[in-house]
Every structure is written in C-alpha cells, then in structure tokens.
PDB file of C-alpha atoms and ligand atoms in Angstrom:
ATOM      1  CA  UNK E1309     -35.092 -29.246   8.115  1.00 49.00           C
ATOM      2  CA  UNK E1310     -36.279 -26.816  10.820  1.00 54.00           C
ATOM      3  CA  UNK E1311     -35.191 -23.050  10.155  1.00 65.00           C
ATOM      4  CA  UNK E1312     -35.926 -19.540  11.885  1.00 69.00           C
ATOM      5  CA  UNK E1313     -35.703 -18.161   8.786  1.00 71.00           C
ATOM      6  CA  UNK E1314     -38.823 -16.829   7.503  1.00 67.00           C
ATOM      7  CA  UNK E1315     -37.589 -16.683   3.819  1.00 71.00           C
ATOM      8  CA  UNK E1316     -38.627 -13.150   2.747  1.00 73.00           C
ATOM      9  CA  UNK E1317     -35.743 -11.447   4.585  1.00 75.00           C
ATOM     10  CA  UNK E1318     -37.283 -11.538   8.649  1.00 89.00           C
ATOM     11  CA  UNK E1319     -35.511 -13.549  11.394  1.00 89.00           C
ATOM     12  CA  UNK E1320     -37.690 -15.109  14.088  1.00 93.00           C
ATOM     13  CA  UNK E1321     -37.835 -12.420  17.007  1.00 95.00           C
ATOM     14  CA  UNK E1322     -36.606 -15.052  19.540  1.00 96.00           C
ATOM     15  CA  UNK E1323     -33.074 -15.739  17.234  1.00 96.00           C
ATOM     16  CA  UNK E1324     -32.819 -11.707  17.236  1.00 96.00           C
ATOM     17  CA  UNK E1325     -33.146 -11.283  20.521  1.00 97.00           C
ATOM     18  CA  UNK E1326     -30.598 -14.066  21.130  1.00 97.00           C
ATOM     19  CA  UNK E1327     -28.432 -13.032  18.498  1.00 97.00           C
ATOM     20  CA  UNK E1328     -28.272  -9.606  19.833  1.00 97.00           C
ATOM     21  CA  UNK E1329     -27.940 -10.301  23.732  1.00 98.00           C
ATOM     22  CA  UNK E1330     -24.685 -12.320  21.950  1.00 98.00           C
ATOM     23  CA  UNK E1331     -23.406  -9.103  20.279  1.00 98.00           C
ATOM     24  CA  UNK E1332     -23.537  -7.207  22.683  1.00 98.00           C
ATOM     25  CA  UNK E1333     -21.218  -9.255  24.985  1.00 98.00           C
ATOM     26  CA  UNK E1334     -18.907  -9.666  22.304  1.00 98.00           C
ATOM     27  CA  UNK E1335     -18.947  -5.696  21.731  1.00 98.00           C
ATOM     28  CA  UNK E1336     -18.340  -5.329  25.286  1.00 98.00           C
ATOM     29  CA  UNK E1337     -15.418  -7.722  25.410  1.00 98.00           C
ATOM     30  CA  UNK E1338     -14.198  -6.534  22.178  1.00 98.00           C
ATOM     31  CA  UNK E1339     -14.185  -3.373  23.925  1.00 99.00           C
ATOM     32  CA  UNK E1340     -12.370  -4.501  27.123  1.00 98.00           C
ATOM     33  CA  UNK E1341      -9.562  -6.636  24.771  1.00 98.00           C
ATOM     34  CA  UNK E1342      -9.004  -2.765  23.333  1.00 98.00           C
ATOM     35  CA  UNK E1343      -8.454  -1.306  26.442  1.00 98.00           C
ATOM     36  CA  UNK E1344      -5.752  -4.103  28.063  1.00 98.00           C
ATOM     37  CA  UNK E1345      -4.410  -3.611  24.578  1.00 98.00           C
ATOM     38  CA  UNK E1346      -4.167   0.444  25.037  1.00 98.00           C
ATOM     39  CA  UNK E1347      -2.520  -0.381  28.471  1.00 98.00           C
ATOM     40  CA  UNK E1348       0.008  -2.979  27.353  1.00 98.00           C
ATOM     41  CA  UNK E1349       1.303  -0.704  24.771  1.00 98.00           C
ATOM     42  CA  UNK E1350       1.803   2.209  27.289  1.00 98.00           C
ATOM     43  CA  UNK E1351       3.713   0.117  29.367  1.00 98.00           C
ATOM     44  CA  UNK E1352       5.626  -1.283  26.586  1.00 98.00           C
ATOM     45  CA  UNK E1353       6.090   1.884  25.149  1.00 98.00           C
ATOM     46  CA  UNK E1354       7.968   2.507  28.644  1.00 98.00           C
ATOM     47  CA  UNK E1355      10.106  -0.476  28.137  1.00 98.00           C
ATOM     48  CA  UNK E1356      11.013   0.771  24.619  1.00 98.00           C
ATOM     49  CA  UNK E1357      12.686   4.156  26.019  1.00 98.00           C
ATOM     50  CA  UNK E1358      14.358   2.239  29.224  1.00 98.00           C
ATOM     51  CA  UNK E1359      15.860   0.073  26.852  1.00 98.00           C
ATOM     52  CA  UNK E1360      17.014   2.403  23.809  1.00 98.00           C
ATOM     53  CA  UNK E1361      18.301   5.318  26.772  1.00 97.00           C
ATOM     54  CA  UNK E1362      20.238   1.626  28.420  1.00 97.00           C
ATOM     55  CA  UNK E1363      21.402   0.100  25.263  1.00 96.00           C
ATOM     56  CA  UNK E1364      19.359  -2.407  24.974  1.00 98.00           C
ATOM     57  CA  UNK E1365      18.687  -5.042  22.621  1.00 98.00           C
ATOM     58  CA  UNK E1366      14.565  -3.992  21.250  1.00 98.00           C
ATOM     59  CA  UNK E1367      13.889  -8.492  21.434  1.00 98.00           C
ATOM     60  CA  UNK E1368      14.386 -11.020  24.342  1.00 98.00           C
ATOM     61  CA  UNK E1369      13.947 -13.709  23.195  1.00 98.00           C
ATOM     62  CA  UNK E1370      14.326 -15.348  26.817  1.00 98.00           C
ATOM     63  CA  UNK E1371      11.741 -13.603  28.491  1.00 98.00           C
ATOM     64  CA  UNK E1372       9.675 -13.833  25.189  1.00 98.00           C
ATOM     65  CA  UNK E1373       9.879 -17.886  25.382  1.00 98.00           C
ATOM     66  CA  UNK E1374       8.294 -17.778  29.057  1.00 98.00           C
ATOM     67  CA  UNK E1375       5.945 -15.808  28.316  1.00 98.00           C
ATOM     68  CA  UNK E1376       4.726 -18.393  25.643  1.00 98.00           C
ATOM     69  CA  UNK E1377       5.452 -21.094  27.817  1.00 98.00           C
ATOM     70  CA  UNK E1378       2.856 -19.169  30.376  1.00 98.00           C
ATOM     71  CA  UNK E1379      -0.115 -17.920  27.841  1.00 98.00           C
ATOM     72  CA  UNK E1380      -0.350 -21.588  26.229  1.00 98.00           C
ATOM     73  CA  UNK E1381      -0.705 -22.827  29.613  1.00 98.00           C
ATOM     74  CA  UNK E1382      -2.960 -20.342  31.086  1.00 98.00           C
ATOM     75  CA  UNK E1383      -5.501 -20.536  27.277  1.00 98.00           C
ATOM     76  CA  UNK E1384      -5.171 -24.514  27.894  1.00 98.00           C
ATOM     77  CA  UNK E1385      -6.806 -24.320  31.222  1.00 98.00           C
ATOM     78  CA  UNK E1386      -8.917 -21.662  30.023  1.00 98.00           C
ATOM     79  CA  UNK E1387     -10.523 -24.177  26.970  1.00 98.00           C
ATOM     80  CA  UNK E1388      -8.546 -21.370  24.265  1.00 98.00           C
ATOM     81  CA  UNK E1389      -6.778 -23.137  21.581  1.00 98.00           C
ATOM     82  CA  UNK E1390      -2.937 -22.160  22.664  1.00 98.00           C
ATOM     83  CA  UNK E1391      -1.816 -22.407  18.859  1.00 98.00           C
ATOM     84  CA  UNK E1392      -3.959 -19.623  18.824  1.00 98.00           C
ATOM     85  CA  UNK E1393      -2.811 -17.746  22.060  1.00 98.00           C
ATOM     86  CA  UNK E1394       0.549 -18.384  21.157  1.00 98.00           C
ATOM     87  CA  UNK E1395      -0.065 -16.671  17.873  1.00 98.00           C
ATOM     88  CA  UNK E1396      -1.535 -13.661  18.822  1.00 98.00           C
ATOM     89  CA  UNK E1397       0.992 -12.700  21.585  1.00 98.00           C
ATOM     90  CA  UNK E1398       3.370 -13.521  18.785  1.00 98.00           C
ATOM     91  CA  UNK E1399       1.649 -10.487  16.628  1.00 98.00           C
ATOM     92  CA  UNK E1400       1.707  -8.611  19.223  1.00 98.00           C
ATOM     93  CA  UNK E1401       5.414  -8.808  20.575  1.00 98.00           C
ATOM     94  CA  UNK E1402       6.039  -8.517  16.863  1.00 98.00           C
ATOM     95  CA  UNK E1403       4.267  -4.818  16.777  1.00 98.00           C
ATOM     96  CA  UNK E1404       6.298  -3.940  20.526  1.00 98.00           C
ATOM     97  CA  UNK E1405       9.920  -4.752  18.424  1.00 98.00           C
ATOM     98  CA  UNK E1406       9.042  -2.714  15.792  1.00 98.00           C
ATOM     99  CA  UNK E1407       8.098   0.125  17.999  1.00 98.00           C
ATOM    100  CA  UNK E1408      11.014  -0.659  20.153  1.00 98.00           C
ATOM    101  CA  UNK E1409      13.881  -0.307  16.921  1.00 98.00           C
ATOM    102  CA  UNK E1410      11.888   3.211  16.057  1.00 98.00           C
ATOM    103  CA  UNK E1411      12.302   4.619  19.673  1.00 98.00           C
ATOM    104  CA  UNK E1412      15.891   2.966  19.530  1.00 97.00           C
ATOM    105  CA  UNK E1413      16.424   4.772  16.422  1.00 97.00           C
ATOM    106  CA  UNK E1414      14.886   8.222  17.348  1.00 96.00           C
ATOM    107  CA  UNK E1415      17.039   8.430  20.382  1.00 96.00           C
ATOM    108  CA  UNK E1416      20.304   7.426  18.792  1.00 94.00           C
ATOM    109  CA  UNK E1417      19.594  10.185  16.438  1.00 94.00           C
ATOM    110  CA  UNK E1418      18.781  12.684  18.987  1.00 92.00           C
ATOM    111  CA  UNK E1419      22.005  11.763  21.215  1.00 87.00           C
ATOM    112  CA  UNK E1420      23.709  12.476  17.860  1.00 91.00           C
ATOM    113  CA  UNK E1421      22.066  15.977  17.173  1.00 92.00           C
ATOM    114  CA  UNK E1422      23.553  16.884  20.534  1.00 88.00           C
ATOM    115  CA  UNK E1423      25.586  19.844  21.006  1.00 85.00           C
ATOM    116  CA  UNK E1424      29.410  18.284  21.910  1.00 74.00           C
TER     117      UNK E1424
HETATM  118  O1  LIG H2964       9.847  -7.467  28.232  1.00 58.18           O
HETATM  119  C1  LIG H2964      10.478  -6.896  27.334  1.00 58.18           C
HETATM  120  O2  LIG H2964      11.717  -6.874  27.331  1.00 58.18           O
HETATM  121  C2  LIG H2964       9.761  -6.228  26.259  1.00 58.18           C
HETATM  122  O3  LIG H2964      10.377  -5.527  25.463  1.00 58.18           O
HETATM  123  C3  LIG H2964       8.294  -6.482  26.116  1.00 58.18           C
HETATM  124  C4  LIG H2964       7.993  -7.638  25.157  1.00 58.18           C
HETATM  125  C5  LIG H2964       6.451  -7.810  25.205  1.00 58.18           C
HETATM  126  O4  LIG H2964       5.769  -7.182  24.395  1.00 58.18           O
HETATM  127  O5  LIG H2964       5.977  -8.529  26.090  1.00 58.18           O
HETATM  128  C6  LIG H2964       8.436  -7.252  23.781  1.00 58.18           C
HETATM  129  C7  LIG H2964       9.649  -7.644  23.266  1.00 58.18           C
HETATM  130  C8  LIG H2964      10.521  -8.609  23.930  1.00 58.18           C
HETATM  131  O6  LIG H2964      11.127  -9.480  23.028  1.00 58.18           O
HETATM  132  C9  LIG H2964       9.839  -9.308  25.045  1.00 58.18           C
HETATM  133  C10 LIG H2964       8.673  -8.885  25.586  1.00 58.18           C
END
C-alpha cells in the first residue's frame, strides 16, 4: 500500500499543500454559512416581535412544511443529501421558536407592567 505518510510524524509537502488549499475554502465557507446565519436570525428576530406585538402563534407549521418541501428540493439538485438539509433547517427553525416564545413572553410581561 502506497502512503504520503512518512512515518516519523511529516506529511508529504504536496498532501499539505493540498490539504491546506482545502481548509482554507472550507474556513472561508464556514465563514460565509456564519454570516447568512447572523442575517437570518436578524430577520427572524424581526418576525419574533411582529408576531408577539400581533398575537401571534411563535410556529407555522404551514409555511414551515414549504419551506422543507423547497430546501429538499433545492439540496437534491444541488447533489446535498436532503435528509440532511431537511435536518438542519429543522435545528434551526427549532432555535427561531424558542427565541420567538421568549420575545412572546418578554412583551406580554411588559404590556402587563404597564401603567393602566
Ligand atoms: O416565517 C415565520 O413565521 C417564522 O417565524 C420564521 C420561521 C423560520 O425560521 O423560517 C420560524 C418559525 C416558523 O414556524 C416558520 C418559519
């Protein structure tokens, strides 16, 4: 069996030079994916005080079935698993509810604290 691994600890300088030209696109996307992330949330965070100042339910699960319906079809013809796609929106609309109930909740208590 071939190996670039020189046994005492060194990698061949070619599979370094590979492996880091590779790491540094995946920083760089990891670094983009944290940003879209940072703007989602913003806007979400938006969506959280429309809906708690309106009444309205944190979870839709309606609009939260199309947008399923949408990312597995858009990681299908993008060769990502959509189990996968469909799982990480998933945590992520998870994390928006929960912020959504605490912005529902801190509201409802400030209406409450109002002066009648
Ligand atoms: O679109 C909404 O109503 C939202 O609150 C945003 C969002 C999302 O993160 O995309 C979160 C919770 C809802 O169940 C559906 C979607």
């Amino acid at each position: 069996m071939t190996t670039s691994n020189t046994g005492n600890g060194d990698v061949d300088p070619a599979v370094r030079a590979e492996l880091d030209r590779l790491r540094d696109s995946i920083d760089n996307i990891d670094a983009a994916v944290v940003h879209m992330l940072a703007e989602r949330f913003k806007c979400t965070q938006q969506v959280g005080r429309l809906k708690a100042v309106h009444q309205l339910p944190p979870a839709d699960q309606a609009r939260e079935a199309r947008q399923i319906t949408r990312l597995r079809s858009l990681a299908e013809n993008a060769k990502l698993d959509p189990a996968f796609a469909e799982k990480f929106l998933n945590f992520i609309i998870a994390e928006v509810i929960r912020h959504h109930e605490r912005i529902a909740e801190d509201t409802a208590n400030s209406k409450a604290a109002e002066p009648s």
